[in-house]
Amino acid sequence: MSENSRSAEISDQAIREAAEWFARLQSTGVTDADRSAFRAWLAMDRANHDAFSKTKKLWHELAVPARIAGRDSWHRRGLYRPTLAQRAVKTGAALSFAFLMLGSVALWRDAGLVDRAFAEHATSPGEHMQVVLPDGSTAYLDGDSALDTDFKGQDRSVAILRGRVWFDVVRDESKPFRVTVNEVEVRVLGTAFAVEDEASEVKVTVERGLVAIAAPGLAGEQLTAGEALSVAPGQGASRITVDADTELAWRRGLIVMNHTPLAKVIDELGRISAGRIIVRDESLRDLRLSGVFKADEPETILAALHSTLGLRTFRVPGIATVIYR
């Protein structure tokens, strides 16, 4: 069935319900019961799944706040008095428009909002969370991270939707522990390691034990303690030797930067502070920063950008931080 024909079968009711679920799951008061009811609603009808996918896709595409077109028309008087039914339709359209405008602004300042809203476990920027998994293994989520789990039957599977997660896996040779992110799969029996979903690649850092990694274009790689591998699916991988304590310092509330490119600095800022990070000049991304910073003090990183690189910042807390020269 084509995408167009499938879309045509999605009812207005399914679209409305999808929008309602989308809004409910983003609220701070969402409960496990809400998530269970949502999954049940998805399973009721294929149209529900398609309607929700369309709603989620729409919000993902709203990368910047939409501008209100025809602004003057909002103040013009009508040439006729609408009927009650017409007023109801207009009211519904206005509410839908307002819903989308508020959503687009929210997504613009917080790109991880959707992924976190529908994840089994998630953290907002600046938060951390330790999760004890059903097999006794531990997952520690850095800021702005999200994951789902599947421990049914013989499976011990975790899917990282975004962010950075450290695992301490209970050994069970009969049930390998699998972590997937994008097209990369990490498989272990019992070890401690971290997986990071970066902009265009996946990074795996091993603290203890042995880790196997598979990905398209990668003929299988194994890492041991003190090694890290950055994988860009379809483009190969880069292996390096690291100091695991330094590389995983974020677990102790520290951010260690050693000649770190500004693009990576921005990624770190995005994990510890709310709001969008904007760099006005793309050439600045090649600048590098060194230092040790507390993860709960993003302003010290911004101050270092000024004192060591001569960059300036303009910050609206919770909304955006602009970095410029």
Coordinates of C-alpha atoms in Angstrom, one line a residue:
M1 CA 0.0 0.0 0.0
S2 CA 1.4 3.4 -0.9
E3 CA 2.0 6.1 1.7
N4 CA -0.7 8.3 0.1
S5 CA -3.4 5.6 0.2
R6 CA -2.5 4.7 3.7
S7 CA -2.7 8.3 4.8
A8 CA -6.1 8.6 3.2
E9 CA -7.5 5.9 5.5
I10 CA -6.5 7.6 8.7
S11 CA -9.7 9.1 10.2
D12 CA -10.1 12.5 11.7
Q13 CA -10.8 10.8 15.0
A14 CA -7.5 8.9 14.9
I15 CA -5.7 12.2 14.1
R16 CA -7.4 14.0 17.0
E17 CA -6.7 11.1 19.4
A18 CA -3.1 11.0 18.3
A19 CA -2.7 14.7 19.0
E20 CA -4.3 14.2 22.4
W21 CA -1.9 11.4 23.3
F22 CA 1.0 13.4 22.0
A23 CA 0.2 16.3 24.3
R24 CA -0.6 14.0 27.3
L25 CA 2.7 12.1 27.1
Q26 CA 4.7 15.3 27.1
S27 CA 3.2 16.6 30.3
T28 CA 5.3 16.4 33.5
G29 CA 2.5 14.4 35.2
V30 CA 2.5 11.5 32.8
T31 CA 2.2 8.2 34.6
D32 CA 3.1 4.5 33.9
A33 CA -0.7 3.9 33.6
D34 CA -0.9 6.6 30.9
R35 CA 2.0 5.0 29.0
S36 CA 0.3 1.6 29.2
A37 CA -3.0 3.0 28.0
F38 CA -1.2 4.7 25.1
R39 CA 0.4 1.4 24.1
A40 CA -3.0 -0.3 24.2
W41 CA -4.5 2.5 22.1
L42 CA -1.7 2.0 19.5
A43 CA -2.4 -1.8 19.4
M44 CA -6.2 -1.3 18.8
D45 CA -5.9 -0.2 15.2
R46 CA -3.2 0.2 12.6
A47 CA -4.7 3.6 11.8
N48 CA -3.9 4.7 15.3
H49 CA -0.2 3.8 14.8
D50 CA -0.1 5.6 11.4
A51 CA -1.9 8.7 12.9
F52 CA 0.6 8.9 15.7
S53 CA 3.6 8.4 13.4
K54 CA 2.3 11.3 11.2
T55 CA 1.9 13.5 14.3
K56 CA 5.4 12.7 15.6
K57 CA 6.9 13.2 12.2
L58 CA 5.2 16.6 11.9
W59 CA 6.7 17.8 15.2
H60 CA 10.1 16.5 14.3
E61 CA 10.0 18.6 11.1
L62 CA 9.2 21.8 13.0
A63 CA 12.9 22.6 13.6
V64 CA 12.2 26.3 14.3
P65 CA 9.2 28.2 15.6
A66 CA 6.7 28.7 12.8
R67 CA 5.9 32.3 11.8
I68 CA 2.3 33.3 11.7
A69 CA 1.4 34.1 8.1
G70 CA -1.1 36.8 7.2
R71 CA -0.7 38.4 10.6
D72 CA -3.0 41.3 9.7
S73 CA -5.8 38.9 8.8
W74 CA -6.1 38.0 12.5
H75 CA -7.4 41.6 13.2
R76 CA -9.8 42.0 10.3
R77 CA -13.5 42.0 10.9
G78 CA -15.5 39.4 9.0
L79 CA -18.1 40.4 6.4
Y80 CA -20.7 38.1 7.9
R81 CA -21.6 36.5 11.2
P82 CA -20.6 32.8 11.3
T83 CA -23.0 30.2 12.3
L84 CA -22.5 28.3 15.6
A85 CA -21.2 25.3 13.6
Q86 CA -18.8 27.5 11.7
R87 CA -17.6 29.1 14.9
A88 CA -17.0 25.7 16.3
V89 CA -14.9 24.7 13.3
K90 CA -12.9 27.9 13.5
T91 CA -12.4 27.5 17.2
G92 CA -11.1 23.9 16.7
A93 CA -8.8 25.1 14.0
A94 CA -7.5 27.9 16.1
L95 CA -6.8 25.6 19.0
S96 CA -5.0 23.1 16.7
F97 CA -2.9 26.0 15.3
A98 CA -2.1 27.2 18.8
F99 CA -1.2 23.6 19.8
L100 CA 1.2 23.4 16.9
M101 CA 2.8 26.8 17.5
L102 CA 3.4 26.0 21.2
G103 CA 4.8 22.6 20.2
S104 CA 7.1 24.0 17.5
V105 CA 8.6 26.5 20.0
A106 CA 9.0 23.7 22.6
L107 CA 10.8 21.5 20.0
W108 CA 12.9 24.3 18.8
R109 CA 14.4 24.9 22.2
D110 CA 14.5 21.2 23.2
A111 CA 15.2 18.9 20.3
G112 CA 15.0 15.8 22.6
L113 CA 11.5 16.5 23.8
V114 CA 9.8 13.9 21.6
D115 CA 12.3 11.1 22.1
R116 CA 12.2 11.5 25.9
A117 CA 8.4 11.8 26.0
F118 CA 7.8 8.3 24.6
A119 CA 10.8 6.5 26.2
E120 CA 10.6 4.0 29.0
H121 CA 13.4 5.8 30.9
A122 CA 14.5 9.3 30.1
T123 CA 16.4 12.4 31.6
S124 CA 16.0 16.0 30.8
P125 CA 19.1 18.2 30.2
G126 CA 20.9 18.6 33.5
E127 CA 19.4 15.4 35.0
H128 CA 20.9 12.0 35.7
M129 CA 19.1 8.7 36.4
Q130 CA 20.2 5.3 37.6
V131 CA 18.0 2.4 36.5
V132 CA 18.2 -1.2 37.8
L133 CA 17.2 -3.4 34.9
P134 CA 15.1 -6.6 35.3
D135 CA 18.2 -8.8 35.2
G136 CA 20.0 -6.8 37.9
S137 CA 22.2 -4.9 35.5
T138 CA 22.5 -1.1 36.0
A139 CA 22.0 1.7 33.4
Y140 CA 23.1 5.2 34.3
L141 CA 21.6 7.9 32.0
D142 CA 23.4 11.2 31.4
G143 CA 21.4 14.4 30.7
D144 CA 19.1 14.5 27.7
S145 CA 19.1 10.7 27.3
A146 CA 16.4 8.1 26.6
L147 CA 16.1 4.4 26.4
D148 CA 13.7 1.5 26.0
T149 CA 14.2 -2.1 27.3
D150 CA 13.1 -5.6 26.3
F151 CA 13.7 -8.4 28.8
K152 CA 11.1 -10.8 27.6
G153 CA 12.0 -14.5 27.2
Q154 CA 15.7 -14.9 26.3
D155 CA 16.1 -11.2 25.4
R156 CA 18.2 -8.8 27.4
S157 CA 18.0 -5.8 25.0
V158 CA 18.2 -2.1 25.4
A159 CA 17.6 0.5 22.7
I160 CA 19.2 4.0 23.2
L161 CA 16.9 6.6 21.6
R162 CA 19.3 9.5 22.3
G163 CA 22.0 10.6 24.6
R164 CA 24.7 8.8 26.6
V165 CA 24.3 5.8 28.9
W166 CA 26.7 3.8 31.1
F167 CA 26.0 0.1 31.8
D168 CA 27.2 -2.3 34.4
V169 CA 26.0 -5.7 33.1
V170 CA 25.4 -8.8 35.2
R171 CA 27.1 -11.7 33.6
D172 CA 24.8 -14.4 32.1
E173 CA 26.4 -16.5 29.4
S174 CA 23.1 -17.9 28.3
K175 CA 21.6 -14.5 27.6
P176 CA 23.9 -12.0 25.9
F177 CA 23.2 -8.3 26.7
R178 CA 22.5 -6.2 23.6
V179 CA 22.4 -2.5 23.2
T180 CA 21.3 -0.9 19.9
V181 CA 21.5 2.7 18.8
N182 CA 20.8 3.7 15.2
E183 CA 22.3 0.8 13.2
V184 CA 25.0 -0.1 15.7
E185 CA 24.7 -3.1 18.0
V186 CA 26.8 -3.7 21.1
R187 CA 26.8 -7.2 22.5
V188 CA 28.3 -8.3 25.9
L189 CA 28.0 -11.0 28.5
G190 CA 29.0 -9.1 31.6
T191 CA 31.0 -5.9 31.6
A192 CA 31.0 -2.1 32.2
F193 CA 30.8 0.2 29.3
A194 CA 29.2 3.4 27.9
V195 CA 27.4 4.1 24.7
E196 CA 27.0 7.6 23.3
D197 CA 24.7 8.6 20.5
E198 CA 26.5 11.5 18.9
A199 CA 25.3 13.7 15.9
S200 CA 26.6 11.4 13.1
E201 CA 28.2 8.5 14.9
V202 CA 28.0 6.2 17.9
K203 CA 30.8 6.0 20.4
V204 CA 31.4 3.0 22.7
T205 CA 33.9 3.2 25.6
V206 CA 34.8 0.1 27.6
E207 CA 35.6 0.4 31.3
R208 CA 35.8 -3.3 32.1
G209 CA 35.5 -6.6 30.2
L210 CA 35.0 -7.4 26.5
V211 CA 32.5 -5.8 24.1
A212 CA 31.6 -6.9 20.6
I213 CA 30.3 -4.3 18.1
A214 CA 28.5 -4.8 14.8
A215 CA 27.3 -2.2 12.3
P216 CA 26.7 -1.9 8.5
G217 CA 30.1 -1.8 6.8
L218 CA 31.8 -3.0 9.9
A219 CA 33.2 -6.5 9.9
G220 CA 32.8 -7.0 13.7
E221 CA 35.0 -5.3 16.3
Q222 CA 35.9 -6.3 19.8
L223 CA 37.0 -3.8 22.5
T224 CA 38.6 -4.4 25.8
A225 CA 39.0 -2.1 28.9
G226 CA 40.6 1.2 28.1
E227 CA 39.5 1.2 24.4
A228 CA 36.9 3.2 22.6
L229 CA 35.4 3.0 19.1
S230 CA 33.5 5.6 17.2
V231 CA 31.3 4.1 14.5
A232 CA 29.6 6.0 11.6
P233 CA 27.2 3.4 10.1
G234 CA 28.3 2.7 6.5
Q235 CA 31.4 4.8 6.9
G236 CA 33.7 2.6 9.0
A237 CA 35.1 3.0 12.5
S238 CA 37.9 4.6 14.5
R239 CA 39.5 2.9 17.5
I240 CA 41.5 4.7 20.1
T241 CA 43.0 4.0 23.5
V242 CA 41.5 6.1 26.3
D243 CA 41.7 6.7 30.0
A244 CA 38.3 5.3 31.0
D245 CA 38.2 7.3 34.3
T246 CA 38.7 10.5 32.3
E247 CA 36.4 9.5 29.5
L248 CA 33.6 8.5 31.9
A249 CA 34.1 11.4 34.3
W250 CA 30.6 12.6 33.5
R251 CA 29.3 9.8 35.8
R252 CA 31.1 11.6 38.7
G253 CA 29.6 15.0 37.7
L254 CA 32.6 16.3 35.8
I255 CA 33.2 17.2 32.2
V256 CA 36.8 16.8 31.1
M257 CA 37.8 18.6 27.9
N258 CA 41.2 18.1 26.3
H259 CA 41.6 20.1 23.1
T260 CA 37.9 19.4 22.5
P261 CA 36.3 20.9 19.3
L262 CA 33.6 23.5 19.9
A263 CA 31.1 21.3 18.2
K264 CA 31.6 18.7 20.9
V265 CA 31.6 21.4 23.6
I266 CA 28.2 22.3 22.4
D267 CA 27.0 18.7 22.6
E268 CA 28.1 18.7 26.3
L269 CA 26.4 21.9 27.0
G270 CA 23.2 20.5 25.5
R271 CA 23.3 17.7 28.1
I272 CA 23.7 19.9 31.1
S273 CA 21.6 23.0 30.3
A274 CA 18.1 23.6 29.0
G275 CA 17.6 25.5 25.8
R276 CA 19.0 25.5 22.3
I277 CA 22.7 26.2 21.7
I278 CA 23.2 28.4 18.6
V279 CA 26.6 29.2 16.9
R280 CA 26.2 32.1 14.6
D281 CA 29.5 31.4 12.7
E282 CA 30.1 27.9 11.5
S283 CA 33.9 28.5 11.3
L284 CA 33.9 28.7 15.1
R285 CA 33.2 25.0 15.4
D286 CA 36.8 24.2 14.7
L287 CA 38.0 26.1 17.8
R288 CA 39.1 23.9 20.7
L289 CA 38.7 24.1 24.5
S290 CA 40.5 22.4 27.4
G291 CA 39.6 22.3 31.1
V292 CA 37.7 20.4 33.8
F293 CA 34.2 21.6 34.6
K294 CA 31.4 20.7 37.0
A295 CA 28.4 19.3 35.1
D296 CA 26.0 21.3 37.1
E297 CA 27.7 24.6 36.3
P298 CA 27.3 25.3 32.5
E299 CA 28.0 28.9 33.1
T300 CA 31.7 28.0 33.8
I301 CA 32.0 26.5 30.4
L302 CA 30.5 29.6 28.8
A303 CA 33.0 31.8 30.8
A304 CA 35.9 29.6 29.6
L305 CA 34.8 30.1 26.0
H306 CA 35.1 33.9 26.6
S307 CA 38.3 33.8 28.6
T308 CA 40.3 31.3 26.5
L309 CA 38.8 31.6 23.0
G310 CA 37.5 35.2 23.0
L311 CA 33.9 34.1 22.3
R312 CA 30.9 36.0 23.6
T313 CA 27.5 34.6 24.6
F314 CA 24.0 35.8 24.9
R315 CA 21.8 33.6 27.0
V316 CA 18.0 33.5 27.7
P317 CA 17.8 30.8 30.4
G318 CA 15.8 27.8 29.4
I319 CA 15.3 29.1 25.9
A320 CA 18.5 29.6 24.0
T321 CA 22.2 30.4 24.2
V322 CA 23.9 32.2 21.3
I323 CA 27.7 31.9 20.9
Y324 CA 29.4 34.4 18.7
R325 CA 32.7 36.3 18.3

